[in-house]
């Protein structure tokens, strides 16, 4: 079991854009000046100072999280195998491909090994570049090979420093978004301060470094900043084209680096759709954003060897449906209130029906089933019927996919962020509803333009987009804890923008600065001074044993999380792994996990050998799991899926039957003849038991 312990003494060490024309003059503190003050020099000075502050805060954040990572694990002093073990679950799997590319004889050979990989899933050859979002590992490994830094920087440090460096990009993008919305870089300063003081809820990069979201979210933040700038009025054509290019590049990089990109951009597309329906955004710009989303995703699809899951995404179907529906309903934005509401309802129904039809058609043609587990999970999560589906229950029982814990709001309130956010959200929502009603009430074009002019003062398009963005991603975070990092970082932007755009700025900001500095600065200093150490001797012992006592071609079965580490640390072939976006892999994992079910030794042996397994690793932490409650333990999920009664006191569904066999992971340790004929224990410590499978003719 992994622990973080206090370090022992004596151990050695190893080596703005400009504002629109109507807001062009600003003081260095960000306040608007009158035209007679000679504002252009002040504007240049403000942008220069604000830019320097943004870059400085970004770099400081990178240093801060890198220091926390070092202090937490003593990363510079632990062994290489311990460093690799610290990349848990799918993090280790992704890092293993970076390591594989670094160790390959040539770049071409490394790429060939990824395209024709036969070690990630035994008895199968898969294309890693098609199945997983690992182009960032490929790019980084090539960069490491061609740069003259091998003598000065180990590959693992080049990797983690790149991720920590992206945190600088992330913070700068958040800073710029807030600056663009409010017109003052002081708003960006407050955003960065809130991001850092709420670090527990805004990022987890320091302990899940290779996770896909840590690559993707900085680019997503850049995209939001670019969209915010694009939606401003009075942009010059060249500014608009350059901004569209920035939106496209950031959208493409975001899509390339995270397998959940399509779902995040679908929410973004819904935000654009809602605002466009209520005339709160320029239709032409919204159309460009729809096209950019589709183009970015299709380009990623090509790079991922025409990954069918991308082609069958709801995002492509939805965006195409919106564009088609617009063509059909050309007079959607004309008429009185009731007329407009009727057209709007028909428009929404048309888009919804077209989306479902197009998506169903694409999936039928491609015979696509890779994402069905997600929809089963969503159906069960939101109460549309109970399920015994193993994959859906595996997600449902994970804390990360549960509701957002209430203590999150307590932590966010400690820094006053949540209080300010709710206040600003309420005011902006009232303004948005008012603007939407006025827009729908316009009976002719002249009135419509007059009302748009009036509403722009109340709620600008860029502010309207960020409002709907934070609402929709807030709903996502409330329903799924893992997605809170998409919301909390934008919460910092939205709250600071609201403060800087109100008359109470002087009074409240002063209180916020004093309160935050006095209460949280000592805590940040304590974090930086607390020195701990990575400690997982059982896993280290297991990895050393595998490397020393098994052939390089050996195939290992076990839990997804552990096997990712086995591949990274030993290079052995796996039967299954944590990248779950493939139907065949999900079925394979369910079969492998029968080692924790109530099955006969003959059945388990037959299943394991069908996947070419040479060794199976059993974990006591899974076999005797206590972390989850009854009904959510892995052994319970397997019992339910197999139609067996669960262990322990409690109710069972009436159609579940007692199993004819005891639990395999418990019974095998008794060394009964019916087990030893198929399985021989070859390694054991306090956490793991490794058994070698007999090779019967």
Coordinates of N, CA and C in Angstrom, one line a residue, residues 260 263-264 266-267 314 363 371-387 389 391-393 395-396 401-403 475-476 479-480 483:
X260 N -11.9 12.8 -23.3 CA -13.3 13.3 -23.0 C -13.6 14.6 -23.7
X263 N -17.2 15.5 -25.1 CA -18.2 15.8 -24.1 C -18.1 17.2 -23.5
X264 N -16.9 17.6 -23.3 CA -16.7 19.0 -22.8 C -17.1 20.0 -23.9
X266 N -19.2 19.5 -26.3 CA -20.7 19.4 -26.5 C -21.4 20.4 -25.5
X267 N -20.9 20.4 -24.3 CA -21.5 21.4 -23.3 C -21.2 22.8 -23.8
X314 N -21.5 12.8 -30.1 CA -22.7 13.6 -30.1 C -22.4 15.1 -30.6
X363 N -23.5 5.8 -36.0 CA -23.2 4.6 -35.2 C -23.6 3.3 -35.9
X371 N -18.6 3.8 -26.8 CA -19.0 4.7 -25.8 C -20.3 4.3 -25.1
X372 N -20.8 3.1 -25.4 CA -22.1 2.7 -24.8 C -22.0 2.6 -23.3
X373 N -20.9 2.3 -22.7 CA -20.8 2.3 -21.2 C -21.0 3.6 -20.6
X374 N -20.7 4.7 -21.3 CA -20.9 6.1 -20.8 C -22.4 6.3 -20.7
X375 N -23.2 5.9 -21.7 CA -24.6 6.2 -21.7 C -25.3 5.3 -20.7
X376 N -24.8 4.1 -20.5 CA -25.4 3.2 -19.4 C -25.1 3.8 -18.1
X377 N -23.9 4.4 -17.9 CA -23.6 5.0 -16.6 C -24.5 6.2 -16.4
X378 N -24.7 7.1 -17.4 CA -25.5 8.3 -17.2 C -26.9 7.9 -16.9
X379 N -27.4 6.8 -17.6 CA -28.8 6.4 -17.4 C -29.0 5.9 -16.0
X380 N -28.1 5.2 -15.4 CA -28.2 4.7 -14.1 C -28.0 5.8 -13.0
X381 N -27.0 6.7 -13.3 CA -26.7 7.8 -12.4 C -27.9 8.7 -12.2
X382 N -28.6 9.0 -13.2 CA -29.7 10.0 -13.1 C -31.0 9.3 -12.9
X383 N -31.0 8.1 -12.5 CA -32.2 7.4 -12.0 C -33.2 6.9 -13.0
X384 N -32.7 6.6 -14.2 CA -33.5 6.1 -15.3 C -33.5 4.5 -15.3
X385 N -33.6 4.0 -14.1 CA -33.6 2.5 -13.9 C -32.3 2.0 -13.4
X386 N -32.4 1.0 -12.5 CA -31.2 0.4 -11.9 C -30.5 -0.5 -13.0
X387 N -29.2 -0.8 -12.8 CA -28.5 -1.6 -13.8 C -27.6 -2.6 -13.1
X389 N -25.2 -3.8 -15.0 CA -24.1 -3.7 -15.9 C -22.8 -3.5 -15.1
X391 N -19.7 -2.6 -16.0 CA -19.0 -1.3 -16.4 C -19.6 -0.1 -15.8
X392 N -21.0 0.0 -15.9 CA -21.7 1.1 -15.4 C -21.5 1.2 -13.9
X393 N -21.7 0.0 -13.2 CA -21.6 0.0 -11.7 C -20.1 0.3 -11.3
X395 N -18.2 2.5 -12.6 CA -18.1 4.0 -12.5 C -19.0 4.5 -11.4
X396 N -20.2 4.0 -11.2 CA -21.1 4.5 -10.2 C -20.5 4.4 -8.8
X401 N -16.8 9.8 -9.6 CA -17.9 9.9 -10.5 C -19.2 10.1 -9.7
X402 N -19.1 10.4 -8.4 CA -20.3 10.7 -7.6 C -20.5 12.2 -7.6
X403 N -21.5 12.5 -6.8 CA -21.9 13.9 -6.6 C -20.7 14.7 -5.9
X475 N -23.1 22.7 -13.4 CA -24.0 21.5 -13.3 C -23.3 20.2 -13.5
X476 N -22.3 20.2 -14.4 CA -21.5 19.0 -14.6 C -20.7 18.7 -13.4
X479 N -22.7 17.2 -10.6 CA -23.2 15.8 -10.8 C -22.0 14.8 -10.8
X480 N -20.8 15.3 -11.2 CA -19.7 14.4 -11.3 C -18.4 15.1 -10.7
X483 N -15.2 16.2 -12.6 CA -15.2 17.3 -13.5 C -15.2 18.6 -12.8

